[in-house]
PDB file of C-alpha atoms and ligand atoms in Angstrom:
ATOM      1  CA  UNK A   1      29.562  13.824 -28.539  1.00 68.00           C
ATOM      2  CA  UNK A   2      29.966  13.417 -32.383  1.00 78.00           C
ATOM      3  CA  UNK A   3      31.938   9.964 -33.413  1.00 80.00           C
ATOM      4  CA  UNK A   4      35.278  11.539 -35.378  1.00 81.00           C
ATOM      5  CA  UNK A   5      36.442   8.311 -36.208  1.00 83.00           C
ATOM      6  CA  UNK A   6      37.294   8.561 -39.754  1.00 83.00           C
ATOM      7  CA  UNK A   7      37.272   4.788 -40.336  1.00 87.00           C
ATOM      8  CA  UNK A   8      34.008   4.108 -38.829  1.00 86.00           C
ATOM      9  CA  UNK A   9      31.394   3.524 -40.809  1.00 84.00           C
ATOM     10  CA  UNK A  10      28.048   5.527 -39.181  1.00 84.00           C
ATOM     11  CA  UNK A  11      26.509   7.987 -40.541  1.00 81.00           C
ATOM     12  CA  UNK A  12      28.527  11.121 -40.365  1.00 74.00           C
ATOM     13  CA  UNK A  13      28.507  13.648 -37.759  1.00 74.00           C
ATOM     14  CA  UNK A  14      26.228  10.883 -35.475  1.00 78.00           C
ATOM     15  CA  UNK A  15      25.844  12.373 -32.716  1.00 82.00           C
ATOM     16  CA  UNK A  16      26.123   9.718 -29.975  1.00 79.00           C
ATOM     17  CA  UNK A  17      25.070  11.830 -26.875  1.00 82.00           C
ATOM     18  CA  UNK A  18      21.566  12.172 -28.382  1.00 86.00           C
ATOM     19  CA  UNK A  19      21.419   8.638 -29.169  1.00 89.00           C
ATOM     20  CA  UNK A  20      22.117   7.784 -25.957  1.00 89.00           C
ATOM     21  CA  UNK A  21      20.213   9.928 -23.806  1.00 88.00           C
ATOM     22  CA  UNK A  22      16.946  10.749 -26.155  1.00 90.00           C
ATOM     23  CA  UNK A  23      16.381   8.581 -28.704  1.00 93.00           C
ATOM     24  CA  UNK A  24      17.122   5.164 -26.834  1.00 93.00           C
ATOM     25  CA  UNK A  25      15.217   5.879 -23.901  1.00 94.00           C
ATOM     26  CA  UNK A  26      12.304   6.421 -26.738  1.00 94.00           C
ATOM     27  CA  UNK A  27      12.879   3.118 -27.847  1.00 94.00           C
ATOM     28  CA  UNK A  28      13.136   1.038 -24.558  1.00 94.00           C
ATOM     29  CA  UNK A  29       9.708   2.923 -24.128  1.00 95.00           C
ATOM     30  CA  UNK A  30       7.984   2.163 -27.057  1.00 94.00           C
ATOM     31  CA  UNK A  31       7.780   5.724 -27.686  1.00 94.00           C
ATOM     32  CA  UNK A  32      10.106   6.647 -30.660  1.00 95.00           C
ATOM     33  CA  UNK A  33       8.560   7.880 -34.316  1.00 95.00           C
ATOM     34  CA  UNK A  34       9.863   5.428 -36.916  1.00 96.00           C
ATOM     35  CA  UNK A  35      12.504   7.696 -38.099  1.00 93.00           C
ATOM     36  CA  UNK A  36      13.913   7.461 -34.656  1.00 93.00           C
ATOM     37  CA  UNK A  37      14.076   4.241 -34.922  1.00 93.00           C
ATOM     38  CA  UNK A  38      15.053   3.853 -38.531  1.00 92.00           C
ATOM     39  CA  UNK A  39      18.061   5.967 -37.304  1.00 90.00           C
ATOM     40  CA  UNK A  40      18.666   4.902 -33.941  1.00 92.00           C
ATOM     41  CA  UNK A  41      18.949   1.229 -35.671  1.00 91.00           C
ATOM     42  CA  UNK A  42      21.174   2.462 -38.496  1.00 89.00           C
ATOM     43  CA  UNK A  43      23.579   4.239 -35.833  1.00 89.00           C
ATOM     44  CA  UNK A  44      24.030   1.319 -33.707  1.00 89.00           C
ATOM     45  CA  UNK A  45      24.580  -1.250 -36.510  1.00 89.00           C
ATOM     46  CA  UNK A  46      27.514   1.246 -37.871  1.00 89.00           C
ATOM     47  CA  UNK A  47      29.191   2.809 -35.259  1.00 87.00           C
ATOM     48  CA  UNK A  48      31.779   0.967 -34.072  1.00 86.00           C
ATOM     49  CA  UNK A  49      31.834   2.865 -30.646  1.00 84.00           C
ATOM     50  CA  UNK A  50      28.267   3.125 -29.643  1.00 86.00           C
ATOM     51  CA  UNK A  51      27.146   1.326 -27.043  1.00 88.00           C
ATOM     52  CA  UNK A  52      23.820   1.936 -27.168  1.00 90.00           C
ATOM     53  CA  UNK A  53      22.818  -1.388 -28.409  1.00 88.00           C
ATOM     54  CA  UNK A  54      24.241  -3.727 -25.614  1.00 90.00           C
ATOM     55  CA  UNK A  55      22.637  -0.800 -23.558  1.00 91.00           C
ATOM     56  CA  UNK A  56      19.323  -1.138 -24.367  1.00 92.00           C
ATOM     57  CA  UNK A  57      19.342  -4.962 -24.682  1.00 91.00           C
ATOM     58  CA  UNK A  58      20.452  -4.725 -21.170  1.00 92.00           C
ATOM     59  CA  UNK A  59      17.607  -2.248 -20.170  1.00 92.00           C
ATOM     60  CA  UNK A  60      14.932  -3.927 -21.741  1.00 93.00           C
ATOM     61  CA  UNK A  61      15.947  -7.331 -20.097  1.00 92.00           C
ATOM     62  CA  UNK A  62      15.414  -5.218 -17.422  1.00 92.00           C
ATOM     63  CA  UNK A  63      11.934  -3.951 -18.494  1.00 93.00           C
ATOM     64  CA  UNK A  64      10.400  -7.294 -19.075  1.00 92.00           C
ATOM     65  CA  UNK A  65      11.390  -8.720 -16.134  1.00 91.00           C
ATOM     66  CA  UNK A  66       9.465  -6.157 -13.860  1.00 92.00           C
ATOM     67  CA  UNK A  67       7.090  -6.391 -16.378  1.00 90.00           C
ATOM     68  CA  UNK A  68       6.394 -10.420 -16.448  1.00 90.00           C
ATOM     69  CA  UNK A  69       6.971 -10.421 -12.565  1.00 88.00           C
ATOM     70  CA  UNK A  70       5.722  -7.987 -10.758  1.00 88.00           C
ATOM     71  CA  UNK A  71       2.243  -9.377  -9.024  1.00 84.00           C
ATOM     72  CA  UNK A  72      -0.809  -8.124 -10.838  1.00 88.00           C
ATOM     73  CA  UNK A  73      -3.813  -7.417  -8.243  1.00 91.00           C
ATOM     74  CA  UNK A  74      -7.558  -7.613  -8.727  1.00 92.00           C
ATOM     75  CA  UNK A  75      -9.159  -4.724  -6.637  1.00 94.00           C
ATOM     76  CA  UNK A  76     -10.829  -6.386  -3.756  1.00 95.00           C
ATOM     77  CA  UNK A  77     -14.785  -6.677  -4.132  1.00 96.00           C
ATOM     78  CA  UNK A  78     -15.469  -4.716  -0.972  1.00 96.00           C
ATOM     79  CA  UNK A  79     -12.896  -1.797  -1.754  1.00 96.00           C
ATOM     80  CA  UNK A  80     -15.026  -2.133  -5.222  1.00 94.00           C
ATOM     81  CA  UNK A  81     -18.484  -2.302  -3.315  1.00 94.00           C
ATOM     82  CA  UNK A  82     -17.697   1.109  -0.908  1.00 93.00           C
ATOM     83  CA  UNK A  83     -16.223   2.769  -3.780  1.00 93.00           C
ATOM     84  CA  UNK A  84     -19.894   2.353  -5.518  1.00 90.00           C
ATOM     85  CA  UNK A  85     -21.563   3.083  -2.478  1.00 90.00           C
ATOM     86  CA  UNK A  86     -19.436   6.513  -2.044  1.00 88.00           C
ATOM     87  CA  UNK A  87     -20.798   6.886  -5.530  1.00 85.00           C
ATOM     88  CA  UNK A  88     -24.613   6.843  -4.802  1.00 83.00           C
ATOM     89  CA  UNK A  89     -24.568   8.392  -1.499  1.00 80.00           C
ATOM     90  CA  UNK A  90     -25.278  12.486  -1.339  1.00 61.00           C
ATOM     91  CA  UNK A  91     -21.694  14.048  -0.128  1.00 55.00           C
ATOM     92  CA  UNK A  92     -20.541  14.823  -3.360  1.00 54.00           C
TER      93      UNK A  92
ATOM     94  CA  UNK B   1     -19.414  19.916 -22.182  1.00 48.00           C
ATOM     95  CA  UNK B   2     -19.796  22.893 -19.685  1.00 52.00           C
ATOM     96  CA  UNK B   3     -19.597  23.276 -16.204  1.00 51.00           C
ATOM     97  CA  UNK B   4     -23.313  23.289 -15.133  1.00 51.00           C
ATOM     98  CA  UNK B   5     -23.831  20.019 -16.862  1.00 48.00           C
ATOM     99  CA  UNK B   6     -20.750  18.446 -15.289  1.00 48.00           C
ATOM    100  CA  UNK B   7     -22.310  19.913 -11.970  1.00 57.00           C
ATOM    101  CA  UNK B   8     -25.149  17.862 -12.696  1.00 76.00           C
ATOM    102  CA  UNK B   9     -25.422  14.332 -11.045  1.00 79.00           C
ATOM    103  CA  UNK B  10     -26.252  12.194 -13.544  1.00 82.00           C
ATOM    104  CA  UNK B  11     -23.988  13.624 -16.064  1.00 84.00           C
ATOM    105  CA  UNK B  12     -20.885  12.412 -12.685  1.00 84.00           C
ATOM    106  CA  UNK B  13     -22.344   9.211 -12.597  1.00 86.00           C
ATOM    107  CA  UNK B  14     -21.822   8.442 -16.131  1.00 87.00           C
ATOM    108  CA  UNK B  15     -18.155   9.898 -15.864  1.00 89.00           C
ATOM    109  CA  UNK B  16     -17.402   8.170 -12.685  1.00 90.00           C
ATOM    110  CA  UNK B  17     -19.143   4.827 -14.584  1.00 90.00           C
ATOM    111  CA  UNK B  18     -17.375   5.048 -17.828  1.00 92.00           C
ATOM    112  CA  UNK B  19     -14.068   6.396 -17.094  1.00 92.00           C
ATOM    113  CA  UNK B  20     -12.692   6.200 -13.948  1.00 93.00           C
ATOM    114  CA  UNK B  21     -14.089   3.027 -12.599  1.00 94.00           C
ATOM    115  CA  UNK B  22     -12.091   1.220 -15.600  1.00 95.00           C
ATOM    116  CA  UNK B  23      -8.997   2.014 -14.124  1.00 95.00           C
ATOM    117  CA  UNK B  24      -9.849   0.718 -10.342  1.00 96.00           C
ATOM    118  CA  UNK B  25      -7.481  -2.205 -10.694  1.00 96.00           C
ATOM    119  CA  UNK B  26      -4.258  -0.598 -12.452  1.00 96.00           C
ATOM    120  CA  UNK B  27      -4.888   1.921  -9.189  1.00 97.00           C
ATOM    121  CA  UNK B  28      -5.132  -0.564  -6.984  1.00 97.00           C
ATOM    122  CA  UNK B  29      -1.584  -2.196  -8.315  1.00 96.00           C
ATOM    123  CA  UNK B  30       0.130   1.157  -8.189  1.00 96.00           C
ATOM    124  CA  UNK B  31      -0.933   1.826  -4.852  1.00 96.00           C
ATOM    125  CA  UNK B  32      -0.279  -1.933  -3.602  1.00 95.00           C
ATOM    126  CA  UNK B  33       3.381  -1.761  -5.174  1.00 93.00           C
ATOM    127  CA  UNK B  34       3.888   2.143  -3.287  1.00 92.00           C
ATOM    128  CA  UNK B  35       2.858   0.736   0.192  1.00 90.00           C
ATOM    129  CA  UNK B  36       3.487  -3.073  -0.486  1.00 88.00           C
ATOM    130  CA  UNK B  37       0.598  -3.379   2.007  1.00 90.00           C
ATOM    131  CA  UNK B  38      -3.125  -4.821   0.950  1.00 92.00           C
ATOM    132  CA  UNK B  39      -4.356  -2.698   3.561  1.00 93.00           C
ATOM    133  CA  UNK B  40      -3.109   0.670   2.862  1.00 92.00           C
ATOM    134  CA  UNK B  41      -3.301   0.251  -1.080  1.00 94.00           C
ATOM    135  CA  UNK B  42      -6.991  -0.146  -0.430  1.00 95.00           C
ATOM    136  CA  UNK B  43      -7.094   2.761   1.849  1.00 94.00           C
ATOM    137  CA  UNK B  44      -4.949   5.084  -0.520  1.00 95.00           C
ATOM    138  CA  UNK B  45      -7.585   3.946  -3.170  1.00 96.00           C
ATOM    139  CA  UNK B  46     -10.759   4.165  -1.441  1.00 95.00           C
ATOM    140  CA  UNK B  47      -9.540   8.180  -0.461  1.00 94.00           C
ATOM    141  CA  UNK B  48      -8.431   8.742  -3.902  1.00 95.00           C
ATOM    142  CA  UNK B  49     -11.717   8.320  -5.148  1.00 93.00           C
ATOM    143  CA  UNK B  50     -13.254  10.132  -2.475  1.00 92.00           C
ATOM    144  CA  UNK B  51     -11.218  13.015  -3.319  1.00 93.00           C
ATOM    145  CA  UNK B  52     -11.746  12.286  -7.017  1.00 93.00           C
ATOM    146  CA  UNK B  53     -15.678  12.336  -6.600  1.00 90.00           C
ATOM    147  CA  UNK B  54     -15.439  15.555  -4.785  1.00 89.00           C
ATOM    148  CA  UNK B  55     -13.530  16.958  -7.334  1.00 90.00           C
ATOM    149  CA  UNK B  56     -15.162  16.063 -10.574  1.00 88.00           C
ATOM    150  CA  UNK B  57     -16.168  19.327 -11.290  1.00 85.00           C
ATOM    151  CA  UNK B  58     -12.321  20.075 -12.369  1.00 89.00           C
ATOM    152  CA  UNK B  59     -12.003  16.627 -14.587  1.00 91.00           C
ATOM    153  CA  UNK B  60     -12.725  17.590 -18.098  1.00 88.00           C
ATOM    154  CA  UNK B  61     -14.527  15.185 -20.124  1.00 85.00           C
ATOM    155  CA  UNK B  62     -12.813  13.241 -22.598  1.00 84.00           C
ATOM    156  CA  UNK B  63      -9.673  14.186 -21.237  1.00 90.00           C
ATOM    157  CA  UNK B  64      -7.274  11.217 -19.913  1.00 93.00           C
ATOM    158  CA  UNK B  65      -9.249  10.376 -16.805  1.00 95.00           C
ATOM    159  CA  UNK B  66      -6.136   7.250 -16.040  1.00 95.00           C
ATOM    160  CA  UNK B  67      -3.409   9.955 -15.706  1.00 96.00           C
ATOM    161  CA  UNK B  68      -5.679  12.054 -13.807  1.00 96.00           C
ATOM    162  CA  UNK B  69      -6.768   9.680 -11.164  1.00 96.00           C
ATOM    163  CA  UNK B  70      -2.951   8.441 -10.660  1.00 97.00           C
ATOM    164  CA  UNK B  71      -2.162  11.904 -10.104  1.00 96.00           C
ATOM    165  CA  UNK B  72      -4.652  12.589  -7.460  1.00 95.00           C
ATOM    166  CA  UNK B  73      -3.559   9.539  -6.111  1.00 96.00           C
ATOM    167  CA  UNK B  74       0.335   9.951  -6.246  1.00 95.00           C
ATOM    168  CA  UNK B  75      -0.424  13.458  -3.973  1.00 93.00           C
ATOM    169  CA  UNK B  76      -2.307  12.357  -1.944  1.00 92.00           C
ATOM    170  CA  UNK B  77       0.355   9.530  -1.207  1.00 92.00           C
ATOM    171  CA  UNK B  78       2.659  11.912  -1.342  1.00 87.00           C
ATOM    172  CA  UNK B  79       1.493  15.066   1.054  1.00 84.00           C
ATOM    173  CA  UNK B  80      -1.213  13.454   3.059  1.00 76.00           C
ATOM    174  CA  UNK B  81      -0.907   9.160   3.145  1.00 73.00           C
ATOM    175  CA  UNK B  82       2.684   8.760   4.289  1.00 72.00           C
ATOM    176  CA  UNK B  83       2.243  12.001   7.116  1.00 66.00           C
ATOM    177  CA  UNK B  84      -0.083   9.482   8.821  1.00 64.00           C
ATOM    178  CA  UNK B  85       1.241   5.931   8.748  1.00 57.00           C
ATOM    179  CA  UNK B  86       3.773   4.971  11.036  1.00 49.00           C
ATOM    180  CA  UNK B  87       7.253   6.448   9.638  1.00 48.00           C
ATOM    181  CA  UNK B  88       6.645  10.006   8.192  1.00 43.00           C
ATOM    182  CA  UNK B  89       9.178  11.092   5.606  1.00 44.00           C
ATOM    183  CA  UNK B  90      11.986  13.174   6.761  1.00 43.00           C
ATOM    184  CA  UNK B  91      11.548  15.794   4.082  1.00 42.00           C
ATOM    185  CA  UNK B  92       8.864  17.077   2.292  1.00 42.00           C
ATOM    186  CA  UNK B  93       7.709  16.320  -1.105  1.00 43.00           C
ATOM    187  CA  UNK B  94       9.014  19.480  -2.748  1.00 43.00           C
ATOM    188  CA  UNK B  95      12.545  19.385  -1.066  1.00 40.00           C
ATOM    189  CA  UNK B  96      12.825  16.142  -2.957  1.00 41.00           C
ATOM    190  CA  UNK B  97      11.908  17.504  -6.136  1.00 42.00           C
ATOM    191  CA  UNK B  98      14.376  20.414  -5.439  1.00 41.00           C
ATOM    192  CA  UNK B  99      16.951  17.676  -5.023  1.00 37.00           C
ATOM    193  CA  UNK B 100      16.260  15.701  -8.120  1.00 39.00           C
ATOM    194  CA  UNK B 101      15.947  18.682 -10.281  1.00 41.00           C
ATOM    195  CA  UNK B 102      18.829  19.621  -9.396  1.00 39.00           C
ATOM    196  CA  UNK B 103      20.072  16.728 -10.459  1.00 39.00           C
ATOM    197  CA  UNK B 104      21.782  15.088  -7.302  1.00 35.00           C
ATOM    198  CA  UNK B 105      23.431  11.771  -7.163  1.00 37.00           C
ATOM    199  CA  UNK B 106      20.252   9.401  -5.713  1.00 40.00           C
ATOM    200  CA  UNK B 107      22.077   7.943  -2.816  1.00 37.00           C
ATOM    201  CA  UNK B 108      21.729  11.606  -1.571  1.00 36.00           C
ATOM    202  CA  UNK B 109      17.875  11.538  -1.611  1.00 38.00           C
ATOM    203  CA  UNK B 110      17.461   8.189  -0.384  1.00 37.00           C
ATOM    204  CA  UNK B 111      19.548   9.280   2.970  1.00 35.00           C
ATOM    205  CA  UNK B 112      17.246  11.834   3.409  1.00 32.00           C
ATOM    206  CA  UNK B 113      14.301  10.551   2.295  1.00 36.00           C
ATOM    207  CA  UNK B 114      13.184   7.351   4.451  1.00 37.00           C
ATOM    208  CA  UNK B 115      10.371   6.009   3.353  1.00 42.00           C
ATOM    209  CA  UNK B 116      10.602   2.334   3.178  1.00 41.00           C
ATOM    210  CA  UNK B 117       7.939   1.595   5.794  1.00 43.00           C
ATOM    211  CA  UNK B 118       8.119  -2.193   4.906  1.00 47.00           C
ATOM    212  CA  UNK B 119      10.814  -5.040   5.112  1.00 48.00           C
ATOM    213  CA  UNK B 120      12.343  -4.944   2.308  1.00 48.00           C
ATOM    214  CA  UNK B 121      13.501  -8.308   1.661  1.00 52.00           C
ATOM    215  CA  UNK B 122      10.279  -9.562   1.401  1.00 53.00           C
ATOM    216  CA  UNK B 123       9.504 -11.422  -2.456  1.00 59.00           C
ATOM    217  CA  UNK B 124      11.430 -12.618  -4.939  1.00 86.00           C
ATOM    218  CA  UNK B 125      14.123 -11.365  -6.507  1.00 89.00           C
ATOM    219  CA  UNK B 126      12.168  -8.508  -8.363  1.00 92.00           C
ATOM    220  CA  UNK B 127       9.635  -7.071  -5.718  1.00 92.00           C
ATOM    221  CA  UNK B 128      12.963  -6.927  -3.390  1.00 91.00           C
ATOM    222  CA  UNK B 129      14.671  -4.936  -6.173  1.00 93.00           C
ATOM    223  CA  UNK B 130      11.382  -2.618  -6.466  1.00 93.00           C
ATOM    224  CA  UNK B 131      11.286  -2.390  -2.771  1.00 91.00           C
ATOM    225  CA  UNK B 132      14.502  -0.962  -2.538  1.00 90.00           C
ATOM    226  CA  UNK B 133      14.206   1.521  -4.377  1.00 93.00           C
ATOM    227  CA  UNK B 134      13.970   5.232  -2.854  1.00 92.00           C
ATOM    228  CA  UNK B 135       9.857   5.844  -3.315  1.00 90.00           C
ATOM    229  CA  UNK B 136      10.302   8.231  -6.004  1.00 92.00           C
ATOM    230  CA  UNK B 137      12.253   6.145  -8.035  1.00 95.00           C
ATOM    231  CA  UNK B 138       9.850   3.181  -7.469  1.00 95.00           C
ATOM    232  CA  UNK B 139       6.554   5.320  -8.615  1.00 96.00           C
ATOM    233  CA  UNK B 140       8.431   6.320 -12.332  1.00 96.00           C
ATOM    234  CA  UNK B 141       8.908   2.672 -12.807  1.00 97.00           C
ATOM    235  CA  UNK B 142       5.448   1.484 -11.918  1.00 96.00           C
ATOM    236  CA  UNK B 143       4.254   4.350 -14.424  1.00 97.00           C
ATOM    237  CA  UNK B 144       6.545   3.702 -17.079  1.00 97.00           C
ATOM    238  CA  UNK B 145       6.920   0.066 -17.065  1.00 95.00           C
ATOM    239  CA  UNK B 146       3.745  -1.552 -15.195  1.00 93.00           C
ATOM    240  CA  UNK B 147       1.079   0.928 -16.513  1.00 94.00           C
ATOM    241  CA  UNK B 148       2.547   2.013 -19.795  1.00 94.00           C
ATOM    242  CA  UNK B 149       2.044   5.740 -19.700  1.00 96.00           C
ATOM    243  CA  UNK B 150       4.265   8.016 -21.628  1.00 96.00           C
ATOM    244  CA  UNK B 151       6.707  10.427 -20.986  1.00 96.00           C
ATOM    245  CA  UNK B 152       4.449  13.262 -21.448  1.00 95.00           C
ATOM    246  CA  UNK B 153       1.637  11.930 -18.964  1.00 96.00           C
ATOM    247  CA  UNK B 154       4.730  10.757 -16.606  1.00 97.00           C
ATOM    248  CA  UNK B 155       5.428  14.610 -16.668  1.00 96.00           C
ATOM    249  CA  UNK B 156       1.780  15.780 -15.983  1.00 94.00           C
ATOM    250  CA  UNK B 157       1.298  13.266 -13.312  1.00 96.00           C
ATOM    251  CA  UNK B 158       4.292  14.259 -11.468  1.00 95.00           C
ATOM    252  CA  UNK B 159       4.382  18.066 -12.334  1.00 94.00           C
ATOM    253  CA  UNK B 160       8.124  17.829 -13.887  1.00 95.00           C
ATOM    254  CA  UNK B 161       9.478  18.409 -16.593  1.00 96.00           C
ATOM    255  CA  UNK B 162       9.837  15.276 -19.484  1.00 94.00           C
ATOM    256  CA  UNK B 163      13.716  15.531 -19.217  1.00 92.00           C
ATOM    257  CA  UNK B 164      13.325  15.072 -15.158  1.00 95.00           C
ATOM    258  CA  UNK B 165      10.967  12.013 -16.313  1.00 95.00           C
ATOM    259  CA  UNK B 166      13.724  10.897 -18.528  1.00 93.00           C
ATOM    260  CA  UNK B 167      16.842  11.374 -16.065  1.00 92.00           C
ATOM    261  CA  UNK B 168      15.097   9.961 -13.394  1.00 95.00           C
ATOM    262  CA  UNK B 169      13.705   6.677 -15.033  1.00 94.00           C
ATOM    263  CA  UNK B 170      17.525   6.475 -16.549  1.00 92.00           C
ATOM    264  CA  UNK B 171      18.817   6.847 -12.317  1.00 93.00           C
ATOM    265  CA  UNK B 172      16.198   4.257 -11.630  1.00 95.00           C
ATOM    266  CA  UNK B 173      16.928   1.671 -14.304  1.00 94.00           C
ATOM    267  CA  UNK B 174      20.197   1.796 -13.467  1.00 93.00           C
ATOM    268  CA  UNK B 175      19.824   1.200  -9.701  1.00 94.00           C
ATOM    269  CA  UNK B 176      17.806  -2.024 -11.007  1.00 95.00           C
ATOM    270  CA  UNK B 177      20.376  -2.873 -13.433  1.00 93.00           C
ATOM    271  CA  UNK B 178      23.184  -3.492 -10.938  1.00 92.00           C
ATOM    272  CA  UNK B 179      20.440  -6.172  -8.646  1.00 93.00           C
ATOM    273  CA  UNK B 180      19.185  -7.674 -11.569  1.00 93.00           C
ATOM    274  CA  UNK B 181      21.332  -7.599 -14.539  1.00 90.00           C
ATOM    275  CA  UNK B 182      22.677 -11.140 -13.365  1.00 90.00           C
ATOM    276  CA  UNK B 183      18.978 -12.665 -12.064  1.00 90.00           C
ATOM    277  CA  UNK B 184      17.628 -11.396 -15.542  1.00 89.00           C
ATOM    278  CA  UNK B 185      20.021 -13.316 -17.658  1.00 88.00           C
ATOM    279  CA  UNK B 186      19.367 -16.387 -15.764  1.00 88.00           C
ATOM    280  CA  UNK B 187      16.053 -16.278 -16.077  1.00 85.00           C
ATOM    281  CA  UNK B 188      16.690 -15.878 -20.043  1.00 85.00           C
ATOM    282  CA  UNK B 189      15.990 -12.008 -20.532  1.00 82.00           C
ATOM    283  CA  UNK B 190      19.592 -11.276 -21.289  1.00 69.00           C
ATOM    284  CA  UNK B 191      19.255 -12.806 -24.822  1.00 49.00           C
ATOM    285  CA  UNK B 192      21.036 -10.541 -27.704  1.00 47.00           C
ATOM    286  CA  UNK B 193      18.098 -10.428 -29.638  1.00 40.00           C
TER     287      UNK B 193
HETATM  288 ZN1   ZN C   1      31.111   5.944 -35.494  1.00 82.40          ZN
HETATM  289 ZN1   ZN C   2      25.760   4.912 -28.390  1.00 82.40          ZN
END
């Protein structure tokens, strides 16, 4: 999916669909080289039809709320203490 | 480090020590948020290890001992756990994966995957949302988003491929988006920039 719009201003021949579905996930990850996100950046600032930035605003709102949330458990001490135990004893 | 000394019990202590006891609480969480039972996530745990001591011999040294434990773990959940506690799943693990590979519309596999062997409406807003999601779904977010593992040890833990990991954590996001999209933005996360 390459924007044709001759009056937008993105790079030319962006192509959107690998925006959308490779790079961004990268990003919402953490997981994109910096010329991923040099470009992915660049792209979404430009194209007038990519949606990818509301997108992934939206997504990592998403993120960070599981993320500040979600209950973080200590192991139990006696799940901790049998585990050990398993460890000294002979059956392995 | 060959085989012989890995054989050898000291050499198992120190791996058991050094590497895979560090991880005891992120396994703990994972398995907590897959049963949402205290109970269970320290059974699941306490067997994982058990089947992670007796196979030690196979865990190469140096080698990411977190992705390997979570994967013993995730099976065992998976093929053995579940088969036992009170509401077995419908299918099997592989007909699932047949299903998501080829790429089916989720609603599809939750029908025939029932798995939720807890009230879902327990928690707040966010556990709910977690909770309601079909199990598969659930574990690629707790990888991805609670433990911070990447695609590529996503992929290895589950045994698919990194565009499955990719397409499924997009099907999952977007079954959260729809509960939380509004709850997120009034709790402030919704900020542009
Ligand atoms: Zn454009
Ligand atoms: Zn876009």
């Amino acid at each position: 999916m390459k924007c044709t719009d001759k009056d937008c201003h993105c790079p030319a021949g962006v192509d959107r669909s690998r925006l959308r579905d490779e790079i961004m996930p990268r990003i919402i990850d953490g997981q994109a080289s910096n010329d991923e996100e040099k470009y992915f950046f660049e792209v979404v600032e430009k194209c007038v039809h990519c949606e990818c930035k509301e997108k992934c605003t939206e997504q990592l709102a998403i993120k960070f709320l599981l993320k500040n949330n979600l209950k973080r458990l200590k192991v139990p001490d006696d799940l901790r203490q049998s585990i050990r135990a398993a460890m000294n004893s002979d059956f392995y | 480090m060959n085989k012989a000394s890995l054989n050898n019990r000291e050499e198992a202590t120190r791996i058991f020590e050094e590497e895979m006891l560090p991880h005891l609480d992120a396994m703990y969480n994972f398995a907590f948020h897959i049963t949402f039972n205290e109970d269970d996530a320290k059974d699941l745990v306490q067997e994982t290890f058990l089947k992670a001591l007796r196979f030690i011999h196979s865990f190469k040294t140096g080698t990411n001992a977190k992705a390997w434990l979570f994967k013993i773990l995730k099976n065992h959940f998976i093929n053995d756990f579940r088969r036992k506690s009170k509401e077995p799943a419908l299918v099997g693990y592989h007909e699932v994966e047949t299903i998501y590979n080829a790429d089916e519309a989720p609603q599809e596999v939750s029908k025939s995957f029932k798995t939720e062997p807890f009230n879902e409406n327990i928690g707040d807003e966010v556990t709910k949302a977690l909770n309601h999601l079909p199990v598969e779904f659930k574990v690629i977010i707790i990888l991805c988003d609670l433990e911070g593992f990447t695609y590529e040890e996503m992929s290895k833990i589950l045994d698919i491929p990194i565009g499955t990991v990719r397409s499924r954590l997009h099907r999952a996001r977007a079954v959260l988006r729809e509960r939380l999209i509004k709850y997120a933005a009034s709790m402030g996360y919704n900020s542009k920039e």
